[in-house]
Amino acid sequence: MTVSYPQTRLRRTRSTAWSRALHRETVIGPADLIWPLFVTEGTGIEEPIASLPGVSRWSTDLVARRARDAAQLGIPCVALFPNTQPDRRSTEGKEALNPDNLMCRAIRAIRDAVGGDIGILTDVALDPYTSHGQDGLIDDAGYVVNDETVKVLVGQALNQAAAGADIIAPSDMMDGRIAAIRAALEQAGHDRMQVMSYSAKYASAFYGPFREAVGSRGLLQGDKKTYQMDPANAEEALREVELDIAEGADSVIVKPGMPYLDIVRRVKERFDVPVFAYQVSGEYAMIEAAVAAGAAERDALVLETLTAFKRAGCSGVLTYHAALAARLLGA
Ligand code: PBG
């Protein structure tokens, strides 16, 4: 087919708002969003996070209110991240297994307040609970040991499931953890529990503000490159996804988001599986910094970036801008 001007003028369909609406290939709505929320101890507490302007840690009662806001805005799911008090952190991250830890109390508070009208996604990884800030157990040389860590992650997942989580999201990048978690969930009777695996999670410089938010920034020595992926690799991401699906994941996450849309697209093209992207803390901070510098307009940046995720093939996006975006899109 030869396409030539002036028979073809691609501006024709763009020339009015109604026509642009009619020809729009990608539509984003509140139902495409997952809202990450940080939890802290206490009652009636809001702690703003300096490196994430506009994002706070909330005590469990206020997290429950944010979850109710989410449901009212049409956001189907929230993702919880606890800021564990320093005296509850240990080298083995045992607090992850405490049925009354901050995460479990937040799950129950949301369930009490919102019932089944909201999905609750919980992160499985030990970094909010370890005194060294790594996502797993370490040996004498500081190496994060795989199989011993997986055993603890299984306990953490079962603990979250018992507290009422809907989606278990392992973000630790240990080998074999999806199979182990899935087997344990089935055995415990959690046959409706979803597992959304952070399959392609990169050792990224974009996680800095998150580590401040969960209180692990000052604790972490070294980096996470022996388990999180090399940002230079794409084929390896496909292998990670393939394994996680085979091991029982219902859906997969690519993380970070915007710099990794090529990974989203390749995963989507290769596998028939729901793909989510995490627009991470550093990406949020970049947008806010651009807005603060007068370089761009927030609403437009947020909607454009979220649209790009969907265009690339995402079923949905985890974003700290979820409430704002839902308000913009809901009308
Ligand atoms: C921890 C975890 C991290 C994020 C989500 N879960 C940070 C890390 O791996 O160090 C980052 C999210 C963000 O930056 O918004 N397993």
XYZ file of C-alpha atoms and ligand atoms in Angstrom:
347
model
C 0.000 0.000 0.000
C 1.387 3.362 -0.950
C 0.249 6.239 1.162
C 0.747 9.648 -0.235
C -0.060 13.268 0.325
C -2.535 14.893 -0.242
C -4.825 11.846 -0.512
C -3.638 11.133 2.985
C -3.515 14.019 5.443
C -3.025 12.602 8.923
C -3.995 15.938 10.446
C -7.623 15.500 9.295
C -8.569 13.238 12.207
C -6.653 15.429 14.641
C -8.306 18.677 13.701
C -11.080 18.785 16.337
C -11.419 17.624 19.938
C -14.339 15.313 19.137
C -12.406 13.673 16.349
C -9.317 13.210 18.500
C -11.546 11.576 21.110
C -13.037 9.308 18.466
C -9.662 8.167 17.175
C -7.874 7.793 20.491
C -6.194 4.386 20.619
C -5.346 4.334 24.306
C -7.638 5.276 27.150
C -6.556 5.549 30.764
C -8.964 5.608 33.666
C -9.014 5.320 37.463
C -9.465 1.539 37.134
C -5.953 1.307 35.652
C -4.300 2.586 38.814
C -2.794 1.055 41.934
C -2.004 3.534 44.721
C 1.072 2.816 46.880
C 0.619 3.945 50.498
C 3.236 4.171 53.261
C 2.214 3.164 56.769
C 3.597 4.369 60.095
C 2.879 3.675 63.786
C 0.419 5.648 65.877
C -3.037 7.115 65.502
C -3.987 10.244 63.608
C -0.427 10.576 62.289
C 0.598 12.027 58.923
C 4.334 12.255 58.265
C 5.269 14.043 55.034
C 8.208 12.467 53.169
C 10.763 15.134 52.260
C 12.037 13.506 49.081
C 8.481 12.743 47.881
C 6.697 16.086 48.112
C 2.957 15.486 48.400
C 3.356 11.905 49.686
C 3.054 11.015 53.373
C 3.270 8.082 55.708
C -0.060 7.505 57.407
C -0.957 5.717 60.618
C -3.245 2.725 60.095
C -6.457 4.663 60.834
C -5.553 7.255 58.201
C -4.342 4.653 55.715
C -7.833 3.195 55.986
C -9.238 6.608 55.079
C -6.947 6.870 52.078
C -8.148 3.418 50.991
C -11.728 4.634 51.276
C -10.771 7.684 49.162
C -9.296 5.306 46.610
C -12.465 3.238 46.415
C -14.551 6.391 45.993
C -12.244 7.597 43.238
C -12.581 4.313 41.372
C -9.024 3.146 42.118
C -9.365 -0.637 42.455
C -6.327 -1.410 44.560
C -3.863 0.020 47.084
C -0.313 -1.218 47.738
C 1.011 -1.072 51.299
C 4.555 -0.390 52.498
C 5.365 -0.228 56.215
C 7.897 2.026 57.902
C 8.990 -0.372 60.629
C 10.321 1.191 63.823
C 14.112 0.712 64.205
C 13.713 -1.372 67.376
C 11.587 -3.877 65.439
C 14.224 -4.418 62.747
C 16.711 -7.257 62.992
C 19.321 -9.002 60.873
C 16.785 -11.730 60.015
C 13.809 -9.399 59.516
C 11.686 -11.493 61.913
C 9.108 -8.730 62.280
C 7.895 -9.706 58.795
C 6.437 -12.848 60.392
C 4.673 -11.102 63.270
C 0.893 -11.486 62.752
C 0.426 -8.156 64.492
C 3.055 -6.169 62.582
C 2.303 -2.781 61.068
C 1.480 -4.263 57.665
C -1.047 -6.738 59.091
C -2.677 -4.045 61.227
C -2.960 -1.793 58.176
C -4.583 -4.595 56.169
C -7.141 -5.168 58.918
C -7.819 -1.442 59.354
C -8.556 -1.092 55.638
C -10.750 -4.190 55.651
C -12.719 -2.864 58.634
C -13.206 0.515 56.966
C -13.754 -0.410 53.321
C -14.708 -4.095 53.347
C -14.210 -5.906 50.072
C -14.585 -2.811 47.890
C -10.844 -2.364 47.523
C -7.984 -4.678 46.610
C -5.066 -4.773 49.032
C -1.673 -5.547 47.512
C 1.172 -6.330 49.885
C 4.874 -6.284 49.162
C 6.889 -9.376 49.999
C 10.555 -8.547 50.676
C 12.481 -8.111 53.888
C 13.973 -4.625 53.461
C 11.384 -2.856 55.665
C 12.255 -5.288 58.457
C 16.021 -5.854 58.265
C 18.542 -3.816 60.237
C 20.849 -3.842 57.183
C 18.251 -2.748 54.622
C 18.765 -5.695 52.262
C 15.711 -7.566 50.942
C 16.847 -10.891 52.384
C 19.111 -12.661 54.858
C 22.844 -12.036 54.552
C 25.836 -14.273 55.174
C 29.074 -13.198 56.872
C 30.299 -11.601 53.660
C 27.087 -9.585 53.326
C 25.825 -11.684 50.395
C 22.037 -12.050 50.285
C 21.458 -15.798 50.482
C 18.713 -17.115 48.243
C 17.094 -20.278 49.548
C 17.154 -19.313 53.232
C 15.574 -15.980 52.287
C 12.831 -17.718 50.303
C 11.806 -19.646 53.416
C 11.253 -16.384 55.298
C 9.438 -14.822 52.336
C 7.012 -17.754 52.311
C 6.267 -17.072 55.982
C 5.834 -13.372 55.246
C 3.400 -14.090 52.412
C 1.349 -16.477 54.563
C 1.279 -13.863 57.315
C -0.066 -11.224 54.918
C -2.567 -13.671 53.463
C -3.875 -14.557 56.915
C -4.302 -10.847 57.684
C -6.520 -10.449 54.610
C -4.343 -9.326 51.706
C -5.732 -9.892 48.191
C -2.572 -9.733 46.093
C 0.846 -10.910 47.223
C 3.555 -9.007 45.360
C 7.068 -10.365 45.881
C 9.574 -7.599 45.157
C 12.670 -9.337 46.490
C 13.980 -10.962 43.257
C 15.098 -14.209 44.900
C 15.125 -17.225 42.562
C 12.289 -19.690 43.058
C 10.217 -17.603 45.425
C 7.066 -17.588 43.322
C 6.858 -21.397 43.235
C 7.508 -21.626 46.973
C 4.951 -18.942 47.832
C 2.322 -20.359 45.477
C 2.715 -23.873 46.896
C 2.447 -22.607 50.465
C -0.626 -20.493 49.671
C -2.406 -23.431 48.034
C -1.513 -25.700 50.916
C -2.881 -23.176 53.414
C -6.166 -22.959 51.518
C -5.560 -19.527 49.975
C -6.609 -20.699 46.548
C -7.998 -17.305 45.475
C -4.870 -15.384 46.444
C -3.319 -13.529 43.533
C 0.425 -13.352 43.098
C 1.641 -10.309 41.176
C 5.341 -10.862 40.778
C 7.884 -8.117 40.449
C 9.468 -10.242 37.732
C 11.621 -7.650 36.033
C 12.853 -5.495 38.851
C 16.020 -3.599 38.119
C 18.821 -2.453 40.431
C 17.822 1.134 39.847
C 18.915 4.563 41.022
C 15.248 5.590 41.005
C 14.367 3.988 44.372
C 16.024 6.558 46.653
C 12.912 8.356 47.947
C 11.154 5.024 48.609
C 14.016 3.947 50.848
C 13.631 7.155 52.812
C 9.877 6.491 53.053
C 10.268 3.000 54.529
C 13.244 4.028 56.658
C 15.868 1.781 55.074
C 17.917 4.435 53.295
C 20.373 5.115 56.099
C 20.665 1.405 56.912
C 21.501 0.025 53.490
C 25.148 -0.680 52.857
C 26.210 -1.417 49.335
C 23.639 -2.085 46.664
C 21.166 -4.759 45.532
C 22.907 -5.766 42.318
C 23.360 -9.435 43.247
C 19.595 -9.947 43.077
C 17.937 -7.035 41.267
C 18.516 -6.951 37.510
C 21.162 -5.107 35.525
C 19.478 -2.135 33.776
C 21.359 -3.124 30.626
C 19.454 -6.410 30.228
C 16.215 -7.131 28.395
C 16.402 -10.797 27.381
C 16.971 -11.668 31.004
C 13.704 -9.910 31.883
C 11.870 -12.259 29.515
C 13.448 -15.257 31.233
C 12.403 -13.891 34.628
C 8.829 -13.446 33.432
C 8.728 -16.898 31.841
C 9.867 -18.530 35.072
C 7.470 -16.566 37.261
C 4.481 -17.479 35.094
C 5.538 -21.125 35.149
C 5.882 -20.909 38.930
C 2.343 -19.613 39.393
C 2.294 -15.819 39.073
C -1.054 -14.368 37.919
C 0.490 -11.130 36.676
C 3.895 -9.490 36.486
C 5.434 -6.110 37.245
C 8.151 -4.233 35.388
C 9.979 -1.754 37.600
C 10.960 1.085 37.329
C 8.424 2.286 34.787
C 9.156 5.055 32.319
C 12.764 4.130 31.458
C 11.678 0.496 30.951
C 8.693 0.728 28.602
C 10.615 -1.332 26.066
C 10.609 -4.162 28.606
C 6.853 -3.792 29.118
C 6.325 -4.035 25.388
C 8.578 -7.056 24.927
C 6.967 -8.915 27.823
C 3.504 -8.124 26.478
C 4.388 -9.283 22.990
C 5.939 -12.541 24.167
C 3.533 -13.632 26.899
C -0.230 -13.564 27.299
C -0.113 -12.258 30.818
C -1.259 -9.056 32.526
C 1.696 -6.677 32.833
C 1.877 -3.841 35.324
C 4.512 -1.135 35.629
C 5.645 0.619 38.767
C 6.240 4.331 38.219
C 8.629 4.429 41.152
C 9.506 7.037 43.740
C 12.370 8.610 41.775
C 10.116 9.032 38.760
C 7.484 10.715 40.916
C 10.177 12.950 42.416
C 11.441 13.909 38.958
C 7.970 14.975 37.877
C 7.479 16.991 41.056
C 10.913 18.595 40.677
C 10.129 19.578 37.105
C 6.862 21.129 38.272
C 8.583 22.969 41.150
C 11.172 24.316 38.718
C 8.444 25.655 36.479
C 9.562 23.366 33.676
C 6.230 21.662 33.090
C 2.660 21.356 34.281
C 1.859 18.567 36.733
C -1.535 17.385 35.490
C -0.341 17.136 31.901
C 2.853 15.300 32.842
C 0.976 12.822 34.996
C -1.654 12.004 32.391
C 0.861 11.804 29.548
C 3.144 9.424 31.426
C 0.257 7.202 32.535
C -1.084 7.077 28.984
C 2.370 6.024 27.784
C 2.322 3.059 30.171
C -0.973 1.847 28.763
C 0.119 2.442 25.185
C 3.198 0.305 25.859
C 0.953 -2.563 26.919
C 0.347 -2.205 30.650
C -2.866 -3.443 32.243
C -2.276 -0.920 34.983
C 0.260 1.267 36.763
C 1.411 1.607 40.342
C 1.855 5.339 40.846
C 2.087 7.802 43.714
C 0.055 10.149 41.532
C -2.894 7.709 41.523
C -5.298 9.859 43.551
C -4.534 12.974 41.515
C -4.843 11.084 38.249
C -8.115 9.469 39.299
C -9.517 12.886 40.181
C -8.454 14.255 36.793
C -9.853 11.265 34.938
C -12.955 10.620 36.982
C -15.087 13.567 35.952
C 11.656 -3.194 48.257
C 10.990 -2.280 47.297
C 11.581 -1.168 46.707
C 10.581 -0.539 45.992
C 9.412 -1.287 46.138
N 9.699 -2.382 46.941
C 12.924 -0.581 46.818
C 14.133 -1.398 46.635
O 14.091 -2.450 46.005
O 15.156 -0.976 47.149
C 10.776 0.752 45.251
C 9.555 1.519 44.948
C 9.794 2.944 44.660
O 10.942 3.426 44.503
O 8.793 3.666 44.553
N 11.753 -4.497 47.969
